[in-house]
XYZ file of C-alpha atoms in Angstrom:
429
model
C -40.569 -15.194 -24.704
C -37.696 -14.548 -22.148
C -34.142 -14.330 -23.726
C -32.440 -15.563 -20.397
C -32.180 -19.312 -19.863
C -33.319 -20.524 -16.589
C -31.169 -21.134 -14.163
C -32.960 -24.446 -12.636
C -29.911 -24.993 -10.144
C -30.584 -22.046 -7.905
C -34.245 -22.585 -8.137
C -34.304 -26.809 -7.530
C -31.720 -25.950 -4.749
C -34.615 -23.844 -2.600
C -37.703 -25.623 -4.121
C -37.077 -28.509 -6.380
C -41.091 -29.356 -7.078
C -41.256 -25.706 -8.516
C -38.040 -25.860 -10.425
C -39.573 -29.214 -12.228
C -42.932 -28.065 -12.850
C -40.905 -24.478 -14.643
C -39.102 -27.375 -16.569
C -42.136 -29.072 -17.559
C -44.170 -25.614 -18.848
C -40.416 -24.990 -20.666
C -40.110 -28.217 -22.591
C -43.379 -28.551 -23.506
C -43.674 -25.149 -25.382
C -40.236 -26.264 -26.917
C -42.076 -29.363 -28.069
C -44.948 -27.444 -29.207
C -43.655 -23.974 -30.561
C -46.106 -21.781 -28.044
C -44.584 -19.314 -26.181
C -42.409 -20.409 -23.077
C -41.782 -18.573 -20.038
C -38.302 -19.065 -20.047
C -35.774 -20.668 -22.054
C -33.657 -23.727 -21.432
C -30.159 -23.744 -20.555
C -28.249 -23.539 -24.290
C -26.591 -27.335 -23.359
C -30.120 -28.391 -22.730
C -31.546 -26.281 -25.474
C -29.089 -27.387 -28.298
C -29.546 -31.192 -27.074
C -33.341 -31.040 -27.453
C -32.985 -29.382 -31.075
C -30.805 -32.461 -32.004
C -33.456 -35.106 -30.122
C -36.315 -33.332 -32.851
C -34.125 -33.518 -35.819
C -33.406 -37.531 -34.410
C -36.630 -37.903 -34.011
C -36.452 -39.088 -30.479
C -39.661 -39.580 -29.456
C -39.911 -37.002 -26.358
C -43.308 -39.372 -25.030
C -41.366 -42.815 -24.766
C -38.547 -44.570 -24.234
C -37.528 -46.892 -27.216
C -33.597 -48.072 -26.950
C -32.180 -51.002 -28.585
C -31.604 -54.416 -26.682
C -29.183 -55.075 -23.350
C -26.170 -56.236 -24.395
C -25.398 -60.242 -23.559
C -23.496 -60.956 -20.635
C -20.862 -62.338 -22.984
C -20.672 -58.565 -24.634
C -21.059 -56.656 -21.125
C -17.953 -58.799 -19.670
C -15.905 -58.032 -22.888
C -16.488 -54.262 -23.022
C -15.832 -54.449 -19.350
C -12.302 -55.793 -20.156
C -11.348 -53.984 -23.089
C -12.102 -50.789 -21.268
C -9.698 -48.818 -19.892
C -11.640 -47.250 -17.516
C -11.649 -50.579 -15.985
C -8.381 -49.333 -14.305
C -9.672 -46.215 -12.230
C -12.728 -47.613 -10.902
C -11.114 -47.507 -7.562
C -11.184 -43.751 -8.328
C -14.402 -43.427 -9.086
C -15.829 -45.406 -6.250
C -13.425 -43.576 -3.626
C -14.302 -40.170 -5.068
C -18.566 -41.054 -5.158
C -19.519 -43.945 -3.822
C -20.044 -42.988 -0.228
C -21.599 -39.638 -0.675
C -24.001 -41.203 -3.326
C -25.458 -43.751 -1.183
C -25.977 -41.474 1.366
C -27.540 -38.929 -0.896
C -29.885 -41.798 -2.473
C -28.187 -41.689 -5.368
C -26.064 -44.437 -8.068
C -22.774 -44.163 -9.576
C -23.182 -45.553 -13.106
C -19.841 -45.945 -15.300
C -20.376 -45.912 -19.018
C -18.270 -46.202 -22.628
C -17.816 -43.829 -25.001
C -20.590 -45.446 -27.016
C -23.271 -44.646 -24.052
C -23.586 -48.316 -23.040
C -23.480 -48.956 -18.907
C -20.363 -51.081 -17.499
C -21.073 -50.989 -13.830
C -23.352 -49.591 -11.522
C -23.203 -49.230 -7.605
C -25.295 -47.255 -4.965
C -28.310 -47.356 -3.104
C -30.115 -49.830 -3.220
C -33.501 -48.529 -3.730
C -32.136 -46.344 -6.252
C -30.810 -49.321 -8.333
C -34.591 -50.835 -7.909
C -35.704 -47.505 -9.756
C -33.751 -47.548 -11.916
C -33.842 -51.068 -13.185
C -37.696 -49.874 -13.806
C -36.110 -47.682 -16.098
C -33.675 -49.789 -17.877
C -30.951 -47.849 -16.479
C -29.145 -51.253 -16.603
C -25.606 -53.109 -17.208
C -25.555 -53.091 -20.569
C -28.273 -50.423 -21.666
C -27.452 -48.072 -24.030
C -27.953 -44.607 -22.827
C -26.983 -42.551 -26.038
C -28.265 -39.448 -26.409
C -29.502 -40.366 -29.821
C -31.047 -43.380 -28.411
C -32.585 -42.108 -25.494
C -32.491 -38.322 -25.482
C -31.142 -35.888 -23.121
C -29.514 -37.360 -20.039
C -26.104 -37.282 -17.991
C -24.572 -40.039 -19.523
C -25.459 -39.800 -23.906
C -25.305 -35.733 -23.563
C -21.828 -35.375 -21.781
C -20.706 -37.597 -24.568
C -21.474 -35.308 -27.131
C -20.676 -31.776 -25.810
C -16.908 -33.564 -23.970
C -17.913 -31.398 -20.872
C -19.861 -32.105 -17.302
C -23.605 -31.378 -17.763
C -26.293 -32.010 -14.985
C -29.780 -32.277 -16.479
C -32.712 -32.136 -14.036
C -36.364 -33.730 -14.650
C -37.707 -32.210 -17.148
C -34.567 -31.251 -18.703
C -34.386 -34.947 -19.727
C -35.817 -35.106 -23.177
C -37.846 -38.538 -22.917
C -41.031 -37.861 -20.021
C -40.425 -41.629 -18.557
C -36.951 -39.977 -17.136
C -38.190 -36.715 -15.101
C -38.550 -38.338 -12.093
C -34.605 -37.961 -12.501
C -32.105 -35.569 -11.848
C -28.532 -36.643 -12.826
C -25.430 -35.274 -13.315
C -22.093 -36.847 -16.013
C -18.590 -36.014 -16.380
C -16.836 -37.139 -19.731
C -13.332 -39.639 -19.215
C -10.833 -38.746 -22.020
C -7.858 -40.947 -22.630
C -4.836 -38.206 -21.562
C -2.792 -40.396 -24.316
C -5.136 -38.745 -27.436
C -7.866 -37.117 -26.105
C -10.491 -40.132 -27.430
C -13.534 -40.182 -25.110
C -13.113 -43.219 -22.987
C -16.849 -43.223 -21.727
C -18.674 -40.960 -19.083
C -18.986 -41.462 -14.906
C -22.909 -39.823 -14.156
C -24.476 -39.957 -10.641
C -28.368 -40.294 -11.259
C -30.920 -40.199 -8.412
C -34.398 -39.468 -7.558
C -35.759 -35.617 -8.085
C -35.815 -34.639 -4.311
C -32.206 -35.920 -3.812
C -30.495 -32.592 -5.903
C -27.476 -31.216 -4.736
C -26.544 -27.893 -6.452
C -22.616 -29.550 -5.882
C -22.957 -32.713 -7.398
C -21.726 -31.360 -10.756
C -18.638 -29.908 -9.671
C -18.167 -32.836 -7.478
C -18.216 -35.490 -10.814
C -16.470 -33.111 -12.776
C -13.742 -33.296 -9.869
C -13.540 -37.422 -9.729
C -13.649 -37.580 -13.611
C -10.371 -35.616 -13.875
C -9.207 -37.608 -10.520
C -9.541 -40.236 -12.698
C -7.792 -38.955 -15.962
C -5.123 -38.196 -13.586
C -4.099 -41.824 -12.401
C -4.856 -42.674 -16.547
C -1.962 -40.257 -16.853
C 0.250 -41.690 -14.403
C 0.021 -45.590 -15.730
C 0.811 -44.213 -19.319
C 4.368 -42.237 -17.510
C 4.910 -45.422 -16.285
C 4.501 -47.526 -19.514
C 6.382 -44.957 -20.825
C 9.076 -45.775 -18.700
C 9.533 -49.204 -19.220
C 9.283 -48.601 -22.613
C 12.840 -46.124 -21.965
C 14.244 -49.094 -20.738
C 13.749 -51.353 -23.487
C 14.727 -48.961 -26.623
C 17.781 -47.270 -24.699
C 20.266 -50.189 -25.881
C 18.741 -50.418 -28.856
C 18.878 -46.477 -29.631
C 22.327 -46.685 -28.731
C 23.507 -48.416 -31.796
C 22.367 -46.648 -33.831
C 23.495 -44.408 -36.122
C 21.047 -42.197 -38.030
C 18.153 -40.579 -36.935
C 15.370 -42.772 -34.776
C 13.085 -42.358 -32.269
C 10.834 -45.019 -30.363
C 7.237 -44.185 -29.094
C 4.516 -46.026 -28.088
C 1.273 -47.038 -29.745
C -0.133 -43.675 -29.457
C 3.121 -42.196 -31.010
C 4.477 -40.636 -27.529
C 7.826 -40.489 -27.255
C 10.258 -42.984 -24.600
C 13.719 -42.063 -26.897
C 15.292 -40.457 -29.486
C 18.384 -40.501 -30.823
C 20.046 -38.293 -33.833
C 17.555 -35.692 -34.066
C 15.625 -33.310 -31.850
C 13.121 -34.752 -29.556
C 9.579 -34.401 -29.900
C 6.869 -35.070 -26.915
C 4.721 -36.691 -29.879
C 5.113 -38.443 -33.178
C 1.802 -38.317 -34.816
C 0.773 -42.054 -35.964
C -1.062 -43.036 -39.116
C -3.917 -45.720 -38.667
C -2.978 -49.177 -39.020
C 0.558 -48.516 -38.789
C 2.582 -51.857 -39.067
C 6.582 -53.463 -39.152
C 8.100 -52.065 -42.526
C 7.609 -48.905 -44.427
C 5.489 -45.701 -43.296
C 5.808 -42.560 -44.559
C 5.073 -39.631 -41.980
C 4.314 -35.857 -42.662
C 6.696 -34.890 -39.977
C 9.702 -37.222 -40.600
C 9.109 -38.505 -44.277
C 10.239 -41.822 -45.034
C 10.752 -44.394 -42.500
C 11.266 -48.027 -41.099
C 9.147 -49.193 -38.475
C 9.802 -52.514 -36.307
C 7.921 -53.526 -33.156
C 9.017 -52.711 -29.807
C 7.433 -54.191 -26.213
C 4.718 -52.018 -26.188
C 5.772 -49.600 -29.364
C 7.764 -48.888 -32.206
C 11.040 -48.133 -33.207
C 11.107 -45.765 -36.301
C 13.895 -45.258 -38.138
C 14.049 -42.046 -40.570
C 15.716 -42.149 -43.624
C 17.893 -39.987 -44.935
C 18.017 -36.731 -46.416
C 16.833 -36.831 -49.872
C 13.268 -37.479 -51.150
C 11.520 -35.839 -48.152
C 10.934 -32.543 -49.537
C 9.658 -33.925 -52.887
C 7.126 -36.341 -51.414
C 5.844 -33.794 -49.239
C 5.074 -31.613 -52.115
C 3.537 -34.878 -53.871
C 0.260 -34.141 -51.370
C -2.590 -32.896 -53.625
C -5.596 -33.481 -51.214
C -6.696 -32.718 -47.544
C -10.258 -33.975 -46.217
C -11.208 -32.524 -43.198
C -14.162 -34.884 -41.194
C -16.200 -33.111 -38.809
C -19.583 -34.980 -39.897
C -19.236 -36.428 -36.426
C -20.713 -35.807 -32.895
C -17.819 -37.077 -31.029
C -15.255 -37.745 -33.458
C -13.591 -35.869 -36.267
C -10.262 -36.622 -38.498
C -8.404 -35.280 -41.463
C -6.892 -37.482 -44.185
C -4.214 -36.648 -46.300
C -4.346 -38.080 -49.904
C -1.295 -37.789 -52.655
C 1.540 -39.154 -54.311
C 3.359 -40.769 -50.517
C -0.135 -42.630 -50.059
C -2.769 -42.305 -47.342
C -2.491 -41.139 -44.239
C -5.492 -40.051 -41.093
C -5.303 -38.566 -38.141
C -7.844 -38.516 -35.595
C -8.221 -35.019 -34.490
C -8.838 -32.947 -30.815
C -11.912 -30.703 -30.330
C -9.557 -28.116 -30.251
C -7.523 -29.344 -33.226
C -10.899 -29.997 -35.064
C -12.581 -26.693 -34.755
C -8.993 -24.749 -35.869
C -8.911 -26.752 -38.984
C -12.436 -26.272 -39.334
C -11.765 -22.186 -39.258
C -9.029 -22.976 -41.148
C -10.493 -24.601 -44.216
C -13.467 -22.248 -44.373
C -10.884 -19.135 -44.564
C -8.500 -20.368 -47.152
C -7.168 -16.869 -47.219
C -5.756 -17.124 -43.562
C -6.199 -16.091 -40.315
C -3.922 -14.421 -38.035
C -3.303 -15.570 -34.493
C -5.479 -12.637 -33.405
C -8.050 -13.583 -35.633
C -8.065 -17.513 -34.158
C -8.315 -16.020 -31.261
C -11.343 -14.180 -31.736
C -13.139 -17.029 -33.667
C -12.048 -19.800 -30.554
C -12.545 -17.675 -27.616
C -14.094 -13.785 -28.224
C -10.845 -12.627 -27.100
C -8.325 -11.868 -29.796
C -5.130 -11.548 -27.183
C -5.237 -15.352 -26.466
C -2.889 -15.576 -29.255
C -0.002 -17.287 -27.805
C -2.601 -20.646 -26.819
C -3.628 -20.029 -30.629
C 0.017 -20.506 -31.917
C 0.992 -23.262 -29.203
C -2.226 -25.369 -30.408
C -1.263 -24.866 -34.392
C 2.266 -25.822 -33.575
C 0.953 -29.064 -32.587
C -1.232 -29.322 -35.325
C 1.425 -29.014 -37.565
C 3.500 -31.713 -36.163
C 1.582 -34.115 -38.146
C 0.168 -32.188 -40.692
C 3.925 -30.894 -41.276
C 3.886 -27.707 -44.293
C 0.619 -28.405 -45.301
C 0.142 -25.587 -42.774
C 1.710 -22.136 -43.200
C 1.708 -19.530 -40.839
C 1.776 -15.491 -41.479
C -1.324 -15.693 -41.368
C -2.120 -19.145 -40.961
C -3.909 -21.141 -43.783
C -3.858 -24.292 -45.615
C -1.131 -24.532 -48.358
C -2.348 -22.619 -51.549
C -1.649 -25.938 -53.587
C -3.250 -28.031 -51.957
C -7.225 -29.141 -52.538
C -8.872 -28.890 -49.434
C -12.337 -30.931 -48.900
C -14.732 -30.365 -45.656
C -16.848 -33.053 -44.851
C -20.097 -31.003 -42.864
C -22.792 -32.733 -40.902
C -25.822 -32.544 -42.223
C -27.758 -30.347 -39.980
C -25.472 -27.016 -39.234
C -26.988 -27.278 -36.088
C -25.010 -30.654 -35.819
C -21.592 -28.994 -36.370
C -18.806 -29.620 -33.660
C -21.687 -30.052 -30.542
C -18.560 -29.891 -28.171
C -17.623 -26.213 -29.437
C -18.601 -22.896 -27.525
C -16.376 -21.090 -29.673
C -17.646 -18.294 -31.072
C -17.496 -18.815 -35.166
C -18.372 -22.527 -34.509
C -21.747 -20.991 -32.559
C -22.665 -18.525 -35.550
C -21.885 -21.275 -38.436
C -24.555 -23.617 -36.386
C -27.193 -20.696 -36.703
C -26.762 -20.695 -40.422
């Protein structure tokens, strides 16, 4: 068996019915453990090793029901990606109906919000239940541009045979992730899907493009929000006087006043009007503002001491597409919902409790140990919420402190977002 991966985007760009027939050999000795002559691509490799372990069934297509129209109208509103579909449709919509292709729009949970394009193409793919509605998970329905962009948080095309599940290689499609620019949390997945002829080596590149497009205007409403937000807490900042700061619902900042300003505060779940107690301020007062809160820090005093009271971190990265670490002790409860990035150097972090050095981050991350000032930016945010818990020189997890990792329960499972080098060699264990 080859070592290289095939390349099926040069080859489907010059002769498409060759590339998918290659495919077809490829996935089939994959499926049956003869030899192959050629390997997937490692996205499309690693994403059939999870559809086995699933047990996807690679013949046919079993998915769970449509969602009522009741459902499908509410996910539609609560959605924020209800906001740039006149970014998405600007961006694709033209050059997919002239390609014969559909723009499909999907949440972070794989189910489809809206769907335009040509209209022969929707025909299709109403055939295939590539519906309003439909969930398109990767777990549910194996390999495809919407489920497996989810998982990996990067653009991925997947062409005919690529696609786990036979029904779907009549198909060539290609998916860009959303992420919310306020947290990072996946806000669902834009794919343009079309029949195997219509293949356009620049499709990817051309999703990928709109997808950030789209992030971008995300990122202007929440400046703006932001804004108004300034306006409100000003006057109220302004009398008084100890230490505050007022932030929105994702913890960003719109003012400060009587301490240093930070561009984030880092929010516990559930927070709510009276007492909190954060890792990077200690004790505080929280009351509502019009789209925030205004926290008030206490004094100096007990902070110190409380911070010492933590006994217990648990690091989460069980997950596919979401990850967390709670922090467990004498001040209470407190969880953060972490980055891939932030998830993968905790995960380094916990499984060398002796340390690592920047250089050494580096190296594990990226291959290259002199991308050591992005390593020490990145851990400075990190600990901005997780405060001392995280010492540096080298950089480890606080000697007292009990550190738990929750692990999937495949290796092959951990982190499917990462290409980082240490994260790709514990998944071979």
């Amino acid at each position: 068996m080859t070592t290289s991966p095939f390349d099926v985007t040069k080859l489907a760009a010059v002769d498409a019915a060759r590339a998918a027939r290659l495919l077809k050999e490829i996935r089939a000795a994959a499926l049956t453990g003869k030899r192959s002559p050629a390997v997937p691509r490692r996205v499309i490799g690693e994403s059939w090793s999870r559809m086995l372990r699933g047990g996807v069934d690679p013949d046919h297509d079993h998915r769970s029901g449509l969602l009522s129209p009741d459902d499908l109208a509410e996910r539609r509103r609560r959605s924020p990606l209800r906001e740039v579909l006149p970014v998405l449709r600007e961006g694709l919509m033209s050059v997919a109906d002239e390609a014969q292709h559909i723009v499909v729009v999907c949440d972070a949970e794989g189910r489809v919000l809206w769907r335009e394009g040509n209209a022969a193409v929707l025909r299709k793919a109403d055939l295939l239940g590539f519906e309003p509605g439909a969930d398109w998970a990767e777990s549910v329905v194996g390999t495809n541009g919407v489920g497996t962009p989810l998982v990996v948080r990067r653009p991925v095309s997947v062409f005919s045979a690529e696609h786990f599940v036979r029904t779907h290689h009549p198909w060539t499609c290609a998916g860009a992730p959303i992420a919310d620019p306020r947290d990072g949390r996946l806000l669902g997945v834009v794919d343009v899907s079309g029949p195997l002829g219509t293949m356009h080596p620049a499709t990817l590149a051309l999703v990928a493009t709109v997808a950030k497009l789209a992030e971008a205007r995300l990122r202007e409403r929440h400046r703006a929000a932001l804004d108004r937000l300034r306006s409100v807490a000003a006057p109220v900042l302004a009398r008084i006087g100890g230490r505050a700061i007022a932030v929105d619902a994702h913890g960003w900042t719109a003012a400060v006043t009587g301490m240093a300003p930070v561009d984030r505060l880092a929010l516990p779940r559930g927070l709510a009007v009276g007492r909190a107690w954060l890792p990077s301020l200690g004790g505080c007062a929280v009351e509502a503002l019009p789209g925030g809160w205004l926290v008030r820090v206490d004094g100096p005093g007990d902070a110190e001491e409380r911070r010492r009271a933590v006994t217990r971190v648990v690091l989460d990265v069980s997950g596919r597409r979401r990850w967390s670490v709670t922090v467990s002790g004498g001040a209470g409860d407190w969880t953060h919902e972490l980055s891939p990035r932030h998830a993968e150097l905790l995960y380094l972090l916990a499984a060398h409790r002796g340390g690592r050095s920047a250089a050494e981050l580096a190296d594990d991350l990226f291959g290259d140990p002199e991308r050591r000032v992005t390593v020490r930016a990145e851990l400075s945010r990190v600990r901005r919420y997780l405060g001392g818990l995280i010492e540096h020189r080298p950089y480890r997890f606080r000697e007292d402190t009990e550190v738990e990792t929750v692990l999937p329960a495949y290796p092959a499972d951990l982190l499917p977002h990462s290409t980082a080098p240490a994260v790709l060699r514990a998944r071979s264990f």
